Every structure is written in C-alpha cells, then in structure tokens.
Amino acid sequence: MYIPFNKPYISGNELAYIEDAVAKGKISGNGYYTQKCQAFFEEQFQFHKVLLTTSCTDALEMAALLLDIQEGDEVIMPSYTFVSTANAFVLRGAKVIFADSREDHPGIDENSIVSLITPKTKAIVVVHYAGVACDMDTIMEVAKVHDLFVVEDAAQAVQSYYKGKPLGGIGHLAAFSFHETKNIQCGEGGMLVINDERFAERAEIIWEKGTNRSAFFRGEIDKYGWVDIGSSFLPSELNAAYLFAQLEQMEDIQEKRIQLCNRYKDELSGWAKAKGISLPVIPEFASQNGHMFYLLCKDIEQRSAIISHLKSKDILSVFHYLSLHKSPFFADKHDGRELPESDRYTNTLLRLPLYYELNPERVIESLLDYDG
Ligand SMILES: *Cc1c(COP(=O)(O)O)cnc(C)c1O
C-alpha cells in the first residue's frame, strides 16, 4: 500500500461546525468561528492579538504593510525558507539580505545577523524551521540594540516553545500557517499575531480592506469608511469552522506527531550513524512540536538514492527549499556571499512521511534495508 508524504487529518467535528456556520447565516469573515479561533490562541498562548488570515503568506504580507516597509529598506532573513517569507517584503520594494543557517539546525544563524545590518535595515524575519525555535534572546537583543523589528515566520511552529515561551509570542509580529501540510490545518489558512500593541489597531484596518469596519461592528464608531491601505485578508467562516474543530483536538494531534518523531529517531539512530546520516537536533533552548522529521544525508547522491529506494517500496519522501539566494528570481540580486549551510540543507535534507494516521513501521523497515 502506498504511503504518501502527508495526509490531512480530520479530527471529527469539521463538517458539523461547517454546517453550523452555514446555519448561522453568516459565512463571510470575522464571524462566530473566526472569533472562537482567535480567542483560542489569545487565551492558550497569551498572544496579545490574533487575526485569522487566508494563509501564512497573507499574514506575512500584512506584517510587511504594518512595518511600513518602503522601497530600498533592507530585511534580513534566512535563505533556507519558503518563498513567501521573502515575497511578502519584496512586494513592498524591500531589498532582502539573506543570512545563513546554523550548523546544527536550518534556523537562521543568530551570530551572522549583526554583520548584515546597515543603516537601511528595518527588520529581521526568523523562521522556526520544523517548529524548532531560533535563538530568540540573541535575536531580540540584536534587534533592540539596532532598533529593528522582528517578525517570526512561525508557519510550522504551532504550540512550540523557546525557553518555555510560546513561539509566535516573542517578535513584534508573527505569522502562522494552517495549510493542509501543517500540524493544525484547514486546507488554506493562517493567522497574524500582533504582540506589539502599537500595531493592533492598524492591523485590523489593513485586514478589513483599509476600512475601520471592525471598530464599527464593535460599536466604537457610528460609520465606517476608507481610512488606510489594506486588502482582503479574512478567511471565510467555513474555513474558520473547520479550523476550530482542529483546535479542539490540538493536544492529541501534537502528541501523536511528537510520538511519531520520537519513534523515527529511536529506531533510525543506529542505522543513520552507520550511513553517515544525521538526524534532527533540537537545541537546548527549543521544544519540538512534531511538525517534521528529516534526515540530513551525506550528500545529494545519497539523498537521491534513498528517495528512489523508498519510492520502489511505494513510499513518498520529499526534499524542499532550494536556497533562495540561488533561485532563478533572486540569483542576480544576491550580493555574492556564500551561504554554505543553506546550500548543505538544500542538498541533503530529506523529509520522511509524517501524519496523524501514519504507521511508520514500513518506512522504518524500508530505510533499515537501504544498503547504499
Ligand atoms: C507553509 C509555510 C509558509 C506558507 O504558508 P501558507 O499558509 O501556505 O501561505 C510560509 N513559511 C513557511 C516557513 C512555511 O513552512
């Protein structure tokens, strides 16, 4: 039987809540289920303010608007990330300055940031790869000293922690994803977290197409109109209803995924060592949230061989991010610095199947009899 790389998990109440949203007679955004989801995150993680969006990409675009990124502003971020992290800022005319990853983890090398700062630097965007925290104390301190904003791309980081603090609650702003490949999902979805009160009011306006409609519905003003730039960032209540069903099962989903990661780690560590393969390292300041399990192969040839071997057993394993500083869009805009760790992850990282209903036995057995 075929083992896919990902299979979105349905926790049980999704369709009932969607039916309820339809019955409530209001299925555009910012209704009952949107507010339930937002309140869930504000209460559970003490986030100052949460706005659901149609994707993490949208939440990142909102962050770039809120930081008032202008043509020529510089924004530092890792090269080893998804395109949306960079696109959101490029759309505002920013110059992206790509940083390298840590040697032990694909997250940004916090010690490489200071040398990239210039008088034009406006923000640092960190990516909590695989839901594992970047070194936020160091990064927040650098930002403070140089008067920069910090945005957390927490797309993969739901319910994960840095020294006990929830990820997404540390930077000025943070963006999460509920894409079907993430732990908690609604097909396409996301949210913006506003931790710095200065951005709270404007965030709502940008979210509501540049109008003060949210304040109007709370009865704070007696008419609403066009007060700023903005766009359509609200998801429909249908998505929010689906998402709320997932949030109710969050503990169970997370626990199951963490168990799967631990099982992979326990059963593959001897084999990996013998083959010159490394397994994920969780720095002492970080937690894991079971988002991803990956192998770091010896080289790209070994990775291709393992992908083929698994494919011959009807198992799909995938690699992803290609260093953005070498991408067709960006290569001629990059300043020429080598980013060797980013390139190493590009060439050697291989993601194994991981989803709630996975029985990992056959994946593990198949890897153990790979003798390349
Ligand atoms: C998934 C992901 C995104 C994009 O999320 P969408 O909700 O699909 O827009 C952005 N950044 C990272 C690091 C991701 O993993």
mmCIF file of C-alpha atoms and ligand atoms in Angstrom:
data_model
loop_
_atom_site.group_PDB
_atom_site.id
_atom_site.type_symbol
_atom_site.label_atom_id
_atom_site.label_comp_id
_atom_site.label_asym_id
_atom_site.label_seq_id
_atom_site.Cartn_x
_atom_site.Cartn_y
_atom_site.Cartn_z
ATOM 1 C CA MET A 1 0.000 0.000 0.000
ATOM 2 C CA TYR A 2 1.171 3.471 -0.937
ATOM 3 C CA ILE A 3 2.428 5.697 1.892
ATOM 4 C CA PRO A 4 2.013 9.373 0.968
ATOM 5 C CA PHE A 5 4.194 12.117 2.400
ATOM 6 C CA ASN A 6 1.267 13.918 4.018
ATOM 7 C CA LYS A 7 -2.369 13.203 4.704
ATOM 8 C CA PRO A 8 -4.512 15.966 6.231
ATOM 9 C CA TYR A 9 -6.090 14.720 9.441
ATOM 10 C CA ILE A 10 -9.811 15.169 10.074
ATOM 11 C CA SER A 11 -10.395 15.263 13.809
ATOM 12 C CA GLY A 12 -14.156 14.665 13.670
ATOM 13 C CA ASN A 13 -16.196 17.840 14.123
ATOM 14 C CA GLU A 14 -15.132 19.724 10.996
ATOM 15 C CA LEU A 15 -18.259 19.075 8.928
ATOM 16 C CA ALA A 16 -20.632 19.618 11.852
ATOM 17 C CA TYR A 17 -19.101 23.038 12.545
ATOM 18 C CA ILE A 18 -19.200 23.984 8.870
ATOM 19 C CA GLU A 19 -22.886 23.053 8.828
ATOM 20 C CA ASP A 20 -23.392 25.146 11.924
ATOM 21 C CA ALA A 21 -21.626 28.116 10.320
ATOM 22 C CA VAL A 22 -23.939 27.807 7.320
ATOM 23 C CA ALA A 23 -26.966 27.580 9.626
ATOM 24 C CA LYS A 24 -25.847 30.729 11.453
ATOM 25 C CA GLY A 25 -26.422 32.555 8.177
ATOM 26 C CA LYS A 26 -23.139 34.455 8.067
ATOM 27 C CA ILE A 27 -20.301 32.767 6.265
ATOM 28 C CA SER A 28 -18.114 35.747 5.324
ATOM 29 C CA GLY A 29 -15.182 36.548 7.606
ATOM 30 C CA ASN A 30 -14.900 37.712 11.220
ATOM 31 C CA GLY A 31 -17.942 35.826 12.482
ATOM 32 C CA TYR A 32 -18.560 33.356 15.299
ATOM 33 C CA TYR A 33 -15.902 30.755 14.397
ATOM 34 C CA THR A 34 -13.240 33.292 13.418
ATOM 35 C CA GLN A 35 -13.607 34.874 16.841
ATOM 36 C CA LYS A 36 -13.580 31.479 18.576
ATOM 37 C CA CYS A 37 -10.295 30.584 16.851
ATOM 38 C CA GLN A 38 -8.715 33.943 17.619
ATOM 39 C CA ALA A 39 -9.774 33.761 21.268
ATOM 40 C CA PHE A 40 -8.395 30.218 21.499
ATOM 41 C CA PHE A 41 -4.905 31.382 20.559
ATOM 42 C CA GLU A 42 -5.062 34.551 22.657
ATOM 43 C CA GLU A 43 -6.016 32.521 25.723
ATOM 44 C CA GLN A 44 -3.903 29.430 25.188
ATOM 45 C CA PHE A 45 -0.653 31.255 24.367
ATOM 46 C CA GLN A 46 -1.272 34.717 25.813
ATOM 47 C CA PHE A 47 -0.816 36.285 22.366
ATOM 48 C CA HIS A 48 -1.726 39.975 22.568
ATOM 49 C CA LYS A 49 -3.938 39.952 19.467
ATOM 50 C CA VAL A 50 -4.670 37.386 16.767
ATOM 51 C CA LEU A 51 -6.255 37.861 13.329
ATOM 52 C CA LEU A 52 -7.097 34.851 11.174
ATOM 53 C CA THR A 53 -5.978 35.158 7.561
ATOM 54 C CA THR A 54 -6.436 33.120 4.416
ATOM 55 C CA SER A 55 -2.812 31.938 4.595
ATOM 56 C CA CYS A 56 0.525 32.450 6.296
ATOM 57 C CA THR A 57 1.590 34.168 3.084
ATOM 58 C CA ASP A 58 -1.167 36.743 3.681
ATOM 59 C CA ALA A 59 -0.154 37.177 7.316
ATOM 60 C CA LEU A 60 3.434 37.870 6.217
ATOM 61 C CA GLU A 61 2.166 40.412 3.674
ATOM 62 C CA MET A 62 0.184 42.092 6.433
ATOM 63 C CA ALA A 63 3.353 42.200 8.550
ATOM 64 C CA ALA A 64 5.256 43.951 5.752
ATOM 65 C CA LEU A 65 2.427 46.503 5.399
ATOM 66 C CA LEU A 66 2.304 47.076 9.159
ATOM 67 C CA LEU A 67 6.052 47.649 9.390
ATOM 68 C CA ASP A 68 5.603 50.212 6.616
ATOM 69 C CA ILE A 69 8.357 48.632 4.542
ATOM 70 C CA GLN A 70 9.418 51.062 1.786
ATOM 71 C CA GLU A 71 11.409 50.789 -1.423
ATOM 72 C CA GLY A 72 15.046 50.156 -0.516
ATOM 73 C CA ASP A 73 14.504 49.114 3.100
ATOM 74 C CA GLU A 74 16.597 46.081 3.961
ATOM 75 C CA VAL A 75 15.160 42.983 5.582
ATOM 76 C CA ILE A 76 17.363 40.163 6.893
ATOM 77 C CA MET A 77 16.077 36.573 6.725
ATOM 78 C CA PRO A 78 17.419 33.042 6.164
ATOM 79 C CA SER A 79 17.944 31.866 2.595
ATOM 80 C CA TYR A 80 16.725 28.399 3.547
ATOM 81 C CA THR A 81 12.993 29.128 3.726
ATOM 82 C CA PHE A 82 9.758 29.108 1.753
ATOM 83 C CA VAL A 83 9.355 31.826 -0.906
ATOM 84 C CA SER A 84 6.512 33.549 0.954
ATOM 85 C CA THR A 85 8.872 34.682 3.729
ATOM 86 C CA ALA A 86 10.752 36.751 1.155
ATOM 87 C CA ASN A 87 7.956 37.625 -1.301
ATOM 88 C CA ALA A 88 5.943 39.493 1.315
ATOM 89 C CA PHE A 89 8.763 42.006 1.710
ATOM 90 C CA VAL A 90 9.863 42.058 -1.932
ATOM 91 C CA LEU A 91 6.282 43.071 -2.833
ATOM 92 C CA ARG A 92 6.799 46.260 -0.761
ATOM 93 C CA GLY A 93 10.074 47.047 -2.557
ATOM 94 C CA ALA A 94 12.395 45.783 0.181
ATOM 95 C CA LYS A 95 15.878 44.529 -0.505
ATOM 96 C CA VAL A 96 16.183 41.086 1.028
ATOM 97 C CA ILE A 97 19.513 40.268 2.678
ATOM 98 C CA PHE A 98 19.825 36.521 3.041
ATOM 99 C CA ALA A 99 21.568 35.019 6.061
ATOM 100 C CA ASP A 100 22.985 31.538 6.504
ATOM 101 C CA SER A 101 21.544 28.776 8.694
ATOM 102 C CA ARG A 102 23.002 27.318 11.882
ATOM 103 C CA GLU A 103 25.371 24.421 11.528
ATOM 104 C CA ASP A 104 23.232 22.172 13.744
ATOM 105 C CA HIS A 105 19.826 23.369 12.558
ATOM 106 C CA PRO A 106 18.268 25.011 9.464
ATOM 107 C CA GLY A 107 17.143 28.066 11.511
ATOM 108 C CA ILE A 108 18.941 31.398 10.968
ATOM 109 C CA ASP A 109 22.494 31.626 12.358
ATOM 110 C CA GLU A 110 21.876 34.271 15.001
ATOM 111 C CA ASN A 111 25.569 35.147 15.115
ATOM 112 C CA SER A 112 25.631 36.064 11.426
ATOM 113 C CA ILE A 113 22.985 38.797 11.719
ATOM 114 C CA VAL A 114 24.952 41.743 13.144
ATOM 115 C CA SER A 115 27.407 41.864 10.236
ATOM 116 C CA LEU A 116 24.475 42.161 7.794
ATOM 117 C CA ILE A 117 22.938 45.223 9.448
ATOM 118 C CA THR A 118 23.266 48.599 7.672
ATOM 119 C CA PRO A 119 21.560 51.974 8.256
ATOM 120 C CA LYS A 120 18.834 50.777 5.846
ATOM 121 C CA THR A 121 17.978 47.615 7.784
ATOM 122 C CA LYS A 122 14.418 47.690 9.025
ATOM 123 C CA ALA A 123 13.557 44.173 10.137
ATOM 124 C CA ILE A 124 14.759 40.650 10.847
ATOM 125 C CA VAL A 125 12.480 37.781 9.823
ATOM 126 C CA VAL A 126 13.208 34.492 11.543
ATOM 127 C CA VAL A 127 11.802 31.120 10.513
ATOM 128 C CA HIS A 128 11.247 28.473 13.180
ATOM 129 C CA TYR A 129 12.101 25.603 10.857
ATOM 130 C CA ALA A 130 10.336 22.314 11.650
ATOM 131 C CA GLY A 131 8.716 24.115 14.576
ATOM 132 C CA VAL A 132 12.080 24.387 16.342
ATOM 133 C CA ALA A 133 12.897 27.805 17.790
ATOM 134 C CA CYS A 134 15.613 30.149 16.591
ATOM 135 C CA ASP A 135 17.778 31.644 19.349
ATOM 136 C CA MET A 136 15.291 34.389 20.161
ATOM 137 C CA ASP A 137 17.090 36.017 23.133
ATOM 138 C CA THR A 138 20.104 36.771 20.955
ATOM 139 C CA ILE A 139 17.946 37.915 18.034
ATOM 140 C CA MET A 140 15.685 40.168 20.141
ATOM 141 C CA GLU A 141 18.753 41.727 21.764
ATOM 142 C CA VAL A 142 20.336 42.498 18.373
ATOM 143 C CA ALA A 143 17.027 43.990 17.232
ATOM 144 C CA LYS A 144 16.798 46.144 20.338
ATOM 145 C CA VAL A 145 20.328 47.480 20.035
ATOM 146 C CA HIS A 146 19.857 48.337 16.344
ATOM 147 C CA ASP A 147 16.236 49.454 16.618
ATOM 148 C CA LEU A 148 14.852 46.793 14.273
ATOM 149 C CA PHE A 149 11.563 44.941 14.120
ATOM 150 C CA VAL A 150 11.399 41.153 14.429
ATOM 151 C CA VAL A 151 8.832 39.075 12.555
ATOM 152 C CA GLU A 152 8.541 35.364 13.366
ATOM 153 C CA ASP A 153 7.614 33.145 10.440
ATOM 154 C CA ALA A 154 6.004 30.603 12.731
ATOM 155 C CA ALA A 155 4.224 28.788 9.876
ATOM 156 C CA GLN A 156 5.417 25.420 11.220
ATOM 157 C CA ALA A 157 5.607 26.343 14.879
ATOM 158 C CA VAL A 158 2.169 25.940 16.409
ATOM 159 C CA GLN A 159 2.451 25.063 20.119
ATOM 160 C CA SER A 160 6.211 25.076 20.220
ATOM 161 C CA TYR A 161 8.429 26.965 22.652
ATOM 162 C CA TYR A 162 11.646 28.889 23.205
ATOM 163 C CA LYS A 163 12.822 28.585 26.818
ATOM 164 C CA GLY A 164 9.198 27.980 27.746
ATOM 165 C CA LYS A 165 7.838 30.980 25.803
ATOM 166 C CA PRO A 166 5.392 30.156 23.000
ATOM 167 C CA LEU A 167 6.778 30.756 19.522
ATOM 168 C CA GLY A 168 4.874 33.494 17.768
ATOM 169 C CA GLY A 169 4.662 35.449 21.015
ATOM 170 C CA ILE A 170 8.203 36.819 21.057
ATOM 171 C CA GLY A 171 8.741 39.033 17.978
ATOM 172 C CA HIS A 172 6.774 42.233 17.279
ATOM 173 C CA LEU A 173 4.649 40.262 14.811
ATOM 174 C CA ALA A 174 4.305 36.591 13.869
ATOM 175 C CA ALA A 175 2.683 34.566 11.096
ATOM 176 C CA PHE A 176 1.282 31.031 11.337
ATOM 177 C CA SER A 177 0.029 28.651 8.644
ATOM 178 C CA PHE A 178 -2.928 26.270 8.630
ATOM 179 C CA HIS A 179 -2.120 24.901 5.186
ATOM 180 C CA GLU A 180 -3.024 21.217 4.842
ATOM 181 C CA THR A 181 0.636 20.236 5.257
ATOM 182 C CA LYS A 182 0.860 21.779 8.743
ATOM 183 C CA ASN A 183 0.019 20.167 12.123
ATOM 184 C CA ILE A 184 -3.263 22.073 12.537
ATOM 185 C CA GLN A 185 -4.923 22.787 9.220
ATOM 186 C CA CYS A 186 -7.986 23.971 7.336
ATOM 187 C CA GLY A 187 -6.798 23.438 3.754
ATOM 188 C CA GLU A 188 -5.614 27.012 3.259
ATOM 189 C CA GLY A 189 -5.408 29.299 6.280
ATOM 190 C CA GLY A 190 -3.168 31.314 8.538
ATOM 191 C CA MET A 191 -3.023 33.941 11.237
ATOM 192 C CA LEU A 192 -1.193 37.087 12.159
ATOM 193 C CA VAL A 193 -0.141 37.571 15.774
ATOM 194 C CA ILE A 194 0.347 41.130 16.958
ATOM 195 C CA ASN A 195 2.486 41.250 20.087
ATOM 196 C CA ASP A 196 3.338 44.946 19.941
ATOM 197 C CA GLU A 197 0.262 46.980 20.885
ATOM 198 C CA ARG A 198 1.329 49.815 18.540
ATOM 199 C CA PHE A 199 0.290 47.663 15.568
ATOM 200 C CA ALA A 200 -3.031 46.368 16.891
ATOM 201 C CA GLU A 201 -5.446 48.999 15.599
ATOM 202 C CA ARG A 202 -3.873 49.357 12.163
ATOM 203 C CA ALA A 203 -3.657 45.573 11.754
ATOM 204 C CA GLU A 204 -7.441 45.337 11.969
ATOM 205 C CA ILE A 205 -7.832 48.091 9.371
ATOM 206 C CA ILE A 206 -5.392 46.525 6.899
ATOM 207 C CA TRP A 207 -7.187 43.197 7.469
ATOM 208 C CA GLU A 208 -10.562 44.789 6.578
ATOM 209 C CA LYS A 209 -9.546 46.277 3.194
ATOM 210 C CA GLY A 210 -8.316 49.554 4.693
ATOM 211 C CA THR A 211 -11.585 50.319 6.487
ATOM 212 C CA ASN A 212 -12.433 50.674 10.167
ATOM 213 C CA ARG A 213 -15.228 48.137 9.807
ATOM 214 C CA SER A 214 -14.133 46.035 12.828
ATOM 215 C CA ALA A 215 -14.402 49.042 15.161
ATOM 216 C CA PHE A 216 -17.817 49.821 13.619
ATOM 217 C CA PHE A 217 -19.115 46.328 14.382
ATOM 218 C CA ARG A 218 -17.950 46.659 17.960
ATOM 219 C CA GLY A 219 -19.983 49.854 18.159
ATOM 220 C CA GLU A 220 -16.924 52.043 18.748
ATOM 221 C CA ILE A 221 -17.707 54.362 15.827
ATOM 222 C CA ASP A 222 -21.003 55.199 14.098
ATOM 223 C CA LYS A 223 -19.937 54.841 10.471
ATOM 224 C CA TYR A 224 -17.072 53.143 8.742
ATOM 225 C CA GLY A 225 -15.041 54.114 5.722
ATOM 226 C CA TRP A 226 -11.726 54.034 3.916
ATOM 227 C CA VAL A 227 -9.022 55.123 6.345
ATOM 228 C CA ASP A 228 -5.793 53.407 5.185
ATOM 229 C CA ILE A 229 -4.386 50.943 2.664
ATOM 230 C CA GLY A 230 -5.447 47.325 3.082
ATOM 231 C CA SER A 231 -6.652 44.238 1.326
ATOM 232 C CA SER A 232 -8.931 41.228 1.741
ATOM 233 C CA PHE A 233 -7.144 39.065 4.284
ATOM 234 C CA LEU A 234 -10.081 37.456 6.139
ATOM 235 C CA PRO A 235 -10.883 33.783 5.686
ATOM 236 C CA SER A 236 -14.500 32.682 5.299
ATOM 237 C CA GLU A 237 -16.334 31.308 8.321
ATOM 238 C CA LEU A 238 -16.317 27.927 6.548
ATOM 239 C CA ASN A 239 -12.538 27.753 6.927
ATOM 240 C CA ALA A 240 -12.668 29.045 10.495
ATOM 241 C CA ALA A 241 -15.320 26.459 11.449
ATOM 242 C CA TYR A 242 -13.129 23.662 10.094
ATOM 243 C CA LEU A 243 -10.114 25.100 11.889
ATOM 244 C CA PHE A 244 -11.908 25.317 15.225
ATOM 245 C CA ALA A 245 -12.629 21.572 15.106
ATOM 246 C CA GLN A 246 -8.882 21.007 14.756
ATOM 247 C CA LEU A 247 -8.022 23.360 17.625
ATOM 248 C CA GLU A 248 -10.248 21.383 19.967
ATOM 249 C CA GLN A 249 -8.063 18.336 19.234
ATOM 250 C CA MET A 250 -4.743 20.164 19.273
ATOM 251 C CA GLU A 251 -3.229 18.326 22.259
ATOM 252 C CA ASP A 252 -3.988 14.935 20.756
ATOM 253 C CA ILE A 253 -2.685 15.895 17.303
ATOM 254 C CA GLN A 254 0.551 17.308 18.682
ATOM 255 C CA GLU A 255 1.171 14.373 20.987
ATOM 256 C CA LYS A 256 0.655 11.866 18.181
ATOM 257 C CA ARG A 257 3.063 13.685 15.865
ATOM 258 C CA ILE A 258 5.722 14.044 18.564
ATOM 259 C CA GLN A 259 5.462 10.295 19.251
ATOM 260 C CA LEU A 260 5.994 9.579 15.557
ATOM 261 C CA CYS A 261 9.113 11.774 15.512
ATOM 262 C CA ASN A 262 10.459 10.076 18.625
ATOM 263 C CA ARG A 263 9.849 6.663 17.123
ATOM 264 C CA TYR A 264 11.692 7.607 13.925
ATOM 265 C CA LYS A 265 14.556 8.943 15.992
ATOM 266 C CA ASP A 266 14.821 5.903 18.288
ATOM 267 C CA GLU A 267 14.600 3.318 15.546
ATOM 268 C CA LEU A 268 16.760 5.046 12.960
ATOM 269 C CA SER A 269 19.633 6.446 15.013
ATOM 270 C CA GLY A 270 21.947 3.419 14.787
ATOM 271 C CA TRP A 271 21.290 2.983 11.069
ATOM 272 C CA ALA A 272 21.768 6.699 10.395
ATOM 273 C CA LYS A 273 25.099 6.752 12.187
ATOM 274 C CA ALA A 274 26.375 3.812 10.177
ATOM 275 C CA LYS A 275 25.386 5.522 6.918
ATOM 276 C CA GLY A 276 26.845 8.945 7.756
ATOM 277 C CA ILE A 277 23.345 10.430 8.036
ATOM 278 C CA SER A 278 22.407 12.949 10.756
ATOM 279 C CA LEU A 279 19.017 13.169 12.442
ATOM 280 C CA PRO A 280 17.342 16.412 13.629
ATOM 281 C CA VAL A 281 18.958 18.212 16.548
ATOM 282 C CA ILE A 282 16.771 20.200 18.947
ATOM 283 C CA PRO A 283 18.881 22.982 20.555
ATOM 284 C CA GLU A 284 18.607 23.063 24.361
ATOM 285 C CA PHE A 285 16.529 26.271 24.283
ATOM 286 C CA ALA A 286 13.880 24.784 21.955
ATOM 287 C CA SER A 287 10.983 22.333 22.166
ATOM 288 C CA GLN A 288 9.695 20.100 19.382
ATOM 289 C CA ASN A 289 6.101 20.133 18.133
ATOM 290 C CA GLY A 290 6.236 17.110 15.846
ATOM 291 C CA HIS A 291 5.908 19.131 12.684
ATOM 292 C CA MET A 292 8.600 17.367 10.706
ATOM 293 C CA PHE A 293 11.102 14.545 10.728
ATOM 294 C CA TYR A 294 14.055 14.757 8.381
ATOM 295 C CA LEU A 295 17.327 13.053 7.534
ATOM 296 C CA LEU A 296 20.476 15.009 6.673
ATOM 297 C CA CYS A 297 22.107 12.758 4.110
ATOM 298 C CA LYS A 298 25.844 12.528 3.433
ATOM 299 C CA ASP A 299 25.412 14.203 0.044
ATOM 300 C CA ILE A 300 22.889 14.780 -2.715
ATOM 301 C CA GLU A 301 23.672 11.405 -4.358
ATOM 302 C CA GLN A 302 22.836 9.525 -1.194
ATOM 303 C CA ARG A 303 19.623 11.538 -0.843
ATOM 304 C CA SER A 304 18.536 10.711 -4.412
ATOM 305 C CA ALA A 305 19.309 7.042 -3.808
ATOM 306 C CA ILE A 306 17.202 6.961 -0.626
ATOM 307 C CA ILE A 307 14.291 8.719 -2.345
ATOM 308 C CA SER A 308 14.408 6.102 -5.145
ATOM 309 C CA HIS A 309 14.734 3.240 -2.695
ATOM 310 C CA LEU A 310 11.664 4.416 -0.747
ATOM 311 C CA LYS A 311 9.798 5.031 -3.980
ATOM 312 C CA SER A 312 10.448 1.427 -5.021
ATOM 313 C CA LYS A 313 8.657 0.455 -1.782
ATOM 314 C CA ASP A 314 5.739 2.764 -2.571
ATOM 315 C CA ILE A 315 6.751 5.411 -0.020
ATOM 316 C CA LEU A 316 6.958 9.112 -0.846
ATOM 317 C CA SER A 317 9.731 11.143 0.793
ATOM 318 C CA VAL A 318 10.425 14.722 -0.277
ATOM 319 C CA PHE A 319 13.015 17.456 -0.085
ATOM 320 C CA HIS A 320 12.095 21.118 -0.372
ATOM 321 C CA TYR A 321 13.596 24.580 -0.001
ATOM 322 C CA LEU A 322 16.219 25.414 -2.575
ATOM 323 C CA SER A 323 18.361 28.242 -1.153
ATOM 324 C CA LEU A 324 16.522 31.413 -2.172
ATOM 325 C CA HIS A 325 19.753 33.346 -2.786
ATOM 326 C CA LYS A 326 20.399 30.962 -5.701
ATOM 327 C CA SER A 327 16.828 30.936 -7.036
ATOM 328 C CA PRO A 328 16.122 31.978 -10.638
ATOM 329 C CA PHE A 329 14.309 35.083 -9.350
ATOM 330 C CA PHE A 330 16.948 36.204 -6.871
ATOM 331 C CA ALA A 331 20.365 34.928 -8.006
ATOM 332 C CA ASP A 332 21.305 38.152 -9.830
ATOM 333 C CA LYS A 333 20.087 40.294 -6.907
ATOM 334 C CA HIS A 334 22.184 38.467 -4.299
ATOM 335 C CA ASP A 335 25.388 40.146 -3.153
ATOM 336 C CA GLY A 336 27.558 37.117 -3.851
ATOM 337 C CA ARG A 337 28.159 35.925 -0.276
ATOM 338 C CA GLU A 338 28.456 32.165 0.070
ATOM 339 C CA LEU A 339 25.843 30.607 2.366
ATOM 340 C CA PRO A 340 27.285 27.120 2.776
ATOM 341 C CA GLU A 341 24.930 25.800 5.468
ATOM 342 C CA SER A 342 21.872 26.853 3.486
ATOM 343 C CA ASP A 343 23.292 25.036 0.460
ATOM 344 C CA ARG A 344 24.028 21.963 2.562
ATOM 345 C CA TYR A 345 20.406 21.759 3.770
ATOM 346 C CA THR A 346 19.245 22.349 0.184
ATOM 347 C CA ASN A 347 21.270 19.346 -0.992
ATOM 348 C CA THR A 348 20.957 16.888 1.850
ATOM 349 C CA LEU A 349 17.712 17.360 3.790
ATOM 350 C CA LEU A 350 15.096 14.667 3.211
ATOM 351 C CA ARG A 351 11.651 14.717 4.850
ATOM 352 C CA LEU A 352 10.007 11.431 5.824
ATOM 353 C CA PRO A 353 6.239 10.817 5.755
ATOM 354 C CA LEU A 354 4.595 12.259 8.849
ATOM 355 C CA TYR A 355 0.877 12.499 9.540
ATOM 356 C CA TYR A 356 -1.535 11.588 12.311
ATOM 357 C CA GLU A 357 -2.670 8.272 10.869
ATOM 358 C CA LEU A 358 0.760 7.104 9.747
ATOM 359 C CA ASN A 359 2.027 3.704 10.805
ATOM 360 C CA PRO A 360 5.764 4.350 10.405
ATOM 361 C CA GLU A 361 6.776 0.704 10.574
ATOM 362 C CA ARG A 362 7.176 0.158 6.843
ATOM 363 C CA VAL A 363 9.026 3.440 6.369
ATOM 364 C CA ILE A 364 11.471 2.456 9.105
ATOM 365 C CA GLU A 365 11.906 -1.107 7.815
ATOM 366 C CA SER A 366 12.464 0.152 4.291
ATOM 367 C CA LEU A 367 15.128 2.579 5.438
ATOM 368 C CA LEU A 368 16.845 -0.103 7.517
ATOM 369 C CA ASP A 369 17.237 -2.290 4.456
ATOM 370 C CA TYR A 370 18.630 0.512 2.328
ATOM 371 C CA ASP A 371 22.235 -0.592 1.952
ATOM 372 C CA GLY A 372 23.700 2.132 -0.269
HETATM 373 C C1 LIG B 1 3.967 26.683 4.899
HETATM 374 C C2 LIG B 1 4.907 27.844 5.063
HETATM 375 C C3 LIG B 1 4.584 29.136 4.607
HETATM 376 C C4 LIG B 1 3.364 29.430 3.793
HETATM 377 O O1 LIG B 1 2.171 29.129 4.405
HETATM 378 P P1 LIG B 1 0.806 29.303 3.602
HETATM 379 O O2 LIG B 1 -0.225 29.209 4.671
HETATM 380 O O3 LIG B 1 0.731 28.187 2.602
HETATM 381 O O4 LIG B 1 0.831 30.640 2.945
HETATM 382 C C5 LIG B 1 5.456 30.168 4.887
HETATM 383 N N1 LIG B 1 6.611 29.960 5.547
HETATM 384 C C6 LIG B 1 6.962 28.739 5.971
HETATM 385 C C7 LIG B 1 8.245 28.570 6.731
HETATM 386 C C8 LIG B 1 6.133 27.642 5.736
HETATM 387 O O5 LIG B 1 6.501 26.423 6.146
#
